[in-house]
PDB file of C-alpha atoms in Angstrom:
ATOM      1  CA  MET A   9       0.005   0.000   0.003  1.00 91.00           C
ATOM      2  CA  GLN A  10       1.050   3.523  -0.771  1.00 95.00           C
ATOM      3  CA  SER A  11      -0.013   6.783   0.756  1.00 97.00           C
ATOM      4  CA  ILE A  12      -0.136  10.217  -0.823  1.00 97.00           C
ATOM      5  CA  THR A  13      -1.334  13.552   0.492  1.00 98.00           C
ATOM      6  CA  LEU A  14      -2.802  15.964  -2.059  1.00 98.00           C
ATOM      7  CA  LYS A  15      -3.512  19.651  -1.669  1.00 98.00           C
ATOM      8  CA  VAL A  16      -7.042  20.257  -2.937  1.00 98.00           C
ATOM      9  CA  GLU A  17      -8.803  23.595  -3.349  1.00 97.00           C
ATOM     10  CA  GLY A  18     -12.532  24.220  -3.133  1.00 96.00           C
ATOM     11  CA  MET A  19     -13.583  21.803  -0.416  1.00 97.00           C
ATOM     12  CA  SER A  20     -15.803  23.848   1.871  1.00 96.00           C
ATOM     13  CA  CYS A  21     -18.164  21.620   3.846  1.00 96.00           C
ATOM     14  CA  ASN A  22     -18.986  18.093   4.907  1.00 95.00           C
ATOM     15  CA  HIS A  23     -20.789  17.475   1.638  1.00 96.00           C
ATOM     16  CA  CYS A  24     -17.494  18.133  -0.104  1.00 97.00           C
ATOM     17  CA  VAL A  25     -15.742  15.734   2.250  1.00 98.00           C
ATOM     18  CA  ASN A  26     -18.276  13.047   1.357  1.00 97.00           C
ATOM     19  CA  ALA A  27     -17.970  13.751  -2.365  1.00 97.00           C
ATOM     20  CA  VAL A  28     -14.178  13.501  -2.352  1.00 98.00           C
ATOM     21  CA  GLU A  29     -13.926  10.521  -0.016  1.00 98.00           C
ATOM     22  CA  GLY A  30     -16.684   8.757  -1.968  1.00 98.00           C
ATOM     23  CA  ALA A  31     -14.950   9.316  -5.303  1.00 98.00           C
ATOM     24  CA  VAL A  32     -11.699   7.895  -3.935  1.00 98.00           C
ATOM     25  CA  LYS A  33     -13.519   4.930  -2.430  1.00 98.00           C
ATOM     26  CA  LYS A  34     -15.026   4.090  -5.823  1.00 98.00           C
ATOM     27  CA  LEU A  35     -11.477   3.560  -7.064  1.00 98.00           C
ATOM     28  CA  GLY A  36     -10.905   0.993  -4.328  1.00 97.00           C
ATOM     29  CA  ALA A  37      -8.718   3.366  -2.323  1.00 98.00           C
ATOM     30  CA  THR A  38      -9.278   5.107   1.020  1.00 98.00           C
ATOM     31  CA  GLY A  39      -9.350   8.884   1.233  1.00 98.00           C
ATOM     32  CA  LYS A  40      -9.388  11.060   4.341  1.00 98.00           C
ATOM     33  CA  VAL A  41     -10.073  14.762   4.011  1.00 98.00           C
ATOM     34  CA  ASP A  42      -8.702  17.417   6.341  1.00 98.00           C
ATOM     35  CA  LEU A  43     -11.155  20.183   5.533  1.00 97.00           C
ATOM     36  CA  ASN A  44      -9.394  22.979   7.431  1.00 96.00           C
ATOM     37  CA  ALA A  45      -6.034  22.215   5.857  1.00 97.00           C
ATOM     38  CA  GLY A  46      -7.446  21.481   2.397  1.00 98.00           C
ATOM     39  CA  LEU A  47      -5.634  18.159   2.296  1.00 98.00           C
ATOM     40  CA  VAL A  48      -6.694  14.717   1.122  1.00 98.00           C
ATOM     41  CA  THR A  49      -4.634  11.750   2.273  1.00 98.00           C
ATOM     42  CA  VAL A  50      -5.188   8.653   0.170  1.00 98.00           C
ATOM     43  CA  GLU A  51      -4.057   5.121   0.840  1.00 98.00           C
ATOM     44  CA  TYR A  52      -4.032   3.004  -2.272  1.00 98.00           C
ATOM     45  CA  ASP A  53      -2.692  -0.167  -3.818  1.00 97.00           C
ATOM     46  CA  GLU A  54      -0.259   0.971  -6.478  1.00 96.00           C
ATOM     47  CA  SER A  55      -0.821  -2.235  -8.448  1.00 97.00           C
ATOM     48  CA  LYS A  56      -4.506  -1.315  -8.847  1.00 96.00           C
ATOM     49  CA  VAL A  57      -4.809   2.451  -9.017  1.00 97.00           C
ATOM     50  CA  THR A  58      -2.607   5.307 -10.158  1.00 97.00           C
ATOM     51  CA  VAL A  59      -2.095   8.706  -8.609  1.00 97.00           C
ATOM     52  CA  ASP A  60      -3.362  10.233 -11.845  1.00 97.00           C
ATOM     53  CA  ALA A  61      -6.620   8.306 -11.500  1.00 98.00           C
ATOM     54  CA  ILE A  62      -7.001   9.541  -7.912  1.00 98.00           C
ATOM     55  CA  LYS A  63      -6.389  13.128  -8.955  1.00 98.00           C
ATOM     56  CA  ALA A  64      -8.843  12.789 -11.849  1.00 98.00           C
ATOM     57  CA  ALA A  65     -11.540  11.365  -9.585  1.00 98.00           C
ATOM     58  CA  ILE A  66     -11.215  14.311  -7.194  1.00 98.00           C
ATOM     59  CA  GLU A  67     -11.207  16.840 -10.036  1.00 98.00           C
ATOM     60  CA  ASP A  68     -14.287  15.182 -11.531  1.00 97.00           C
ATOM     61  CA  GLN A  69     -16.092  16.173  -8.345  1.00 97.00           C
ATOM     62  CA  GLY A  70     -15.340  19.810  -9.129  1.00 95.00           C
ATOM     63  CA  TYR A  71     -12.221  20.451  -7.035  1.00 97.00           C
ATOM     64  CA  ASP A  72      -8.716  21.496  -8.017  1.00 97.00           C
ATOM     65  CA  VAL A  73      -5.787  19.286  -7.084  1.00 98.00           C
ATOM     66  CA  VAL A  74      -2.972  21.815  -6.800  1.00 97.00           C
ATOM     67  CA  SER A  75      -0.142  19.599  -5.561  1.00 89.00           C
TER      68      SER A  75
ATOM     69  CA  MET B  11     -48.927  31.266  -3.056  1.00 91.00           C
ATOM     70  CA  GLN B  12     -46.659  33.135  -0.684  1.00 95.00           C
ATOM     71  CA  SER B  13     -42.998  33.972  -1.024  1.00 97.00           C
ATOM     72  CA  ILE B  14     -40.462  34.516   1.713  1.00 97.00           C
ATOM     73  CA  THR B  15     -36.732  35.197   1.615  1.00 98.00           C
ATOM     74  CA  LEU B  16     -34.667  33.831   4.484  1.00 98.00           C
ATOM     75  CA  LYS B  17     -31.102  34.705   5.439  1.00 98.00           C
ATOM     76  CA  VAL B  18     -29.261  31.424   5.975  1.00 98.00           C
ATOM     77  CA  GLU B  19     -25.714  30.981   7.262  1.00 97.00           C
ATOM     78  CA  GLY B  20     -23.367  28.150   6.446  1.00 96.00           C
ATOM     79  CA  MET B  21     -24.217  27.425   2.832  1.00 97.00           C
ATOM     80  CA  SER B  22     -20.859  27.163   1.109  1.00 96.00           C
ATOM     81  CA  CYS B  23     -21.116  25.118  -2.081  1.00 96.00           C
ATOM     82  CA  ASN B  24     -23.434  23.583  -4.616  1.00 94.00           C
ATOM     83  CA  HIS B  25     -23.927  20.528  -2.422  1.00 96.00           C
ATOM     84  CA  CYS B  26     -25.364  22.894   0.175  1.00 97.00           C
ATOM     85  CA  VAL B  27     -27.641  24.426  -2.443  1.00 98.00           C
ATOM     86  CA  ASN B  28     -28.922  20.967  -3.311  1.00 97.00           C
ATOM     87  CA  ALA B  29     -29.413  20.044   0.334  1.00 97.00           C
ATOM     88  CA  VAL B  30     -31.436  23.178   1.109  1.00 98.00           C
ATOM     89  CA  GLU B  31     -33.470  23.217  -2.078  1.00 98.00           C
ATOM     90  CA  GLY B  32     -34.138  19.485  -1.707  1.00 98.00           C
ATOM     91  CA  ALA B  33     -35.329  19.875   1.883  1.00 98.00           C
ATOM     92  CA  VAL B  34     -37.718  22.652   0.863  1.00 98.00           C
ATOM     93  CA  LYS B  35     -38.981  20.612  -2.070  1.00 98.00           C
ATOM     94  CA  LYS B  36     -39.822  17.723   0.262  1.00 98.00           C
ATOM     95  CA  LEU B  37     -42.285  20.055   1.971  1.00 98.00           C
ATOM     96  CA  GLY B  38     -44.022  20.658  -1.353  1.00 97.00           C
ATOM     97  CA  ALA B  39     -42.545  24.156  -1.676  1.00 98.00           C
ATOM     98  CA  THR B  40     -39.971  25.596  -4.073  1.00 98.00           C
ATOM     99  CA  GLY B  41     -36.696  26.972  -2.788  1.00 98.00           C
ATOM    100  CA  LYS B  42     -34.055  28.924  -4.673  1.00 98.00           C
ATOM    101  CA  VAL B  43     -30.695  29.568  -3.071  1.00 98.00           C
ATOM    102  CA  ASP B  44     -28.516  32.590  -3.763  1.00 98.00           C
ATOM    103  CA  LEU B  45     -25.221  31.194  -2.523  1.00 97.00           C
ATOM    104  CA  ASN B  46     -23.223  34.436  -2.676  1.00 96.00           C
ATOM    105  CA  ALA B  47     -25.853  36.401  -0.800  1.00 97.00           C
ATOM    106  CA  GLY B  48     -26.691  33.614   1.651  1.00 98.00           C
ATOM    107  CA  LEU B  49     -30.372  33.884   0.835  1.00 98.00           C
ATOM    108  CA  VAL B  50     -33.072  31.297   0.252  1.00 98.00           C
ATOM    109  CA  THR B  51     -36.250  32.416  -1.456  1.00 98.00           C
ATOM    110  CA  VAL B  52     -39.136  30.037  -0.948  1.00 98.00           C
ATOM    111  CA  GLU B  53     -42.485  29.983  -2.700  1.00 98.00           C
ATOM    112  CA  TYR B  54     -45.057  28.025  -0.774  1.00 98.00           C
ATOM    113  CA  ASP B  55     -48.767  27.429  -0.363  1.00 97.00           C
ATOM    114  CA  GLU B  56     -49.620  28.879   3.039  1.00 96.00           C
ATOM    115  CA  SER B  57     -52.564  26.482   3.363  1.00 97.00           C
ATOM    116  CA  LYS B  58     -50.158  23.547   3.226  1.00 96.00           C
ATOM    117  CA  VAL B  59     -46.869  24.573   4.802  1.00 97.00           C
ATOM    118  CA  THR B  60     -45.786  27.021   7.471  1.00 97.00           C
ATOM    119  CA  VAL B  61     -42.759  29.280   7.578  1.00 97.00           C
ATOM    120  CA  ASP B  62     -41.712  27.510  10.763  1.00 97.00           C
ATOM    121  CA  ALA B  63     -41.695  24.192   8.912  1.00 98.00           C
ATOM    122  CA  ILE B  64     -39.579  25.681   6.145  1.00 98.00           C
ATOM    123  CA  LYS B  65     -37.096  27.104   8.657  1.00 98.00           C
ATOM    124  CA  ALA B  66     -36.955  23.773  10.486  1.00 98.00           C
ATOM    125  CA  ALA B  67     -36.308  21.843   7.278  1.00 98.00           C
ATOM    126  CA  ILE B  68     -33.375  24.117   6.412  1.00 98.00           C
ATOM    127  CA  GLU B  69     -31.965  23.937   9.929  1.00 98.00           C
ATOM    128  CA  ASP B  70     -32.286  20.143   9.884  1.00 97.00           C
ATOM    129  CA  GLN B  71     -29.773  20.200   7.041  1.00 97.00           C
ATOM    130  CA  GLY B  72     -27.261  21.839   9.353  1.00 96.00           C
ATOM    131  CA  TYR B  73     -27.674  25.528   8.495  1.00 97.00           C
ATOM    132  CA  ASP B  74     -28.706  28.496  10.593  1.00 97.00           C
ATOM    133  CA  VAL B  75     -31.696  30.541   9.575  1.00 98.00           C
ATOM    134  CA  VAL B  76     -30.841  33.953  10.982  1.00 97.00           C
ATOM    135  CA  SER B  77     -33.746  36.029   9.665  1.00 89.00           C
TER     136      SER B  77
END
């Protein structure tokens, strides 16, 4: 398992937390949002999902992954 | 039909808009959120729903109706 922490802009409330964590979960990974810090920490199996796919899933929810 | 505009705090994103408008719709009324202004305008049939019920439905979603 790998872990990555992404800086994500635009997450403002618990609905956003659910949207982002849900999108990551659909990939088979586990996301945890720190709303105040604007961070998403994702644990994932690198043999099954790529960082690019994780970033795309978050951006598809309407947020910007900035780093 | 009556119309009322409520000042609501805590609405921060489109998920919040959907939550508030959906809660109002469940009462059989029609809500329209102005996210930037923090306002919810509700059209309702006063023979079927009360302002108190509308306020309660919005607050049940986790927002504060301040006026």
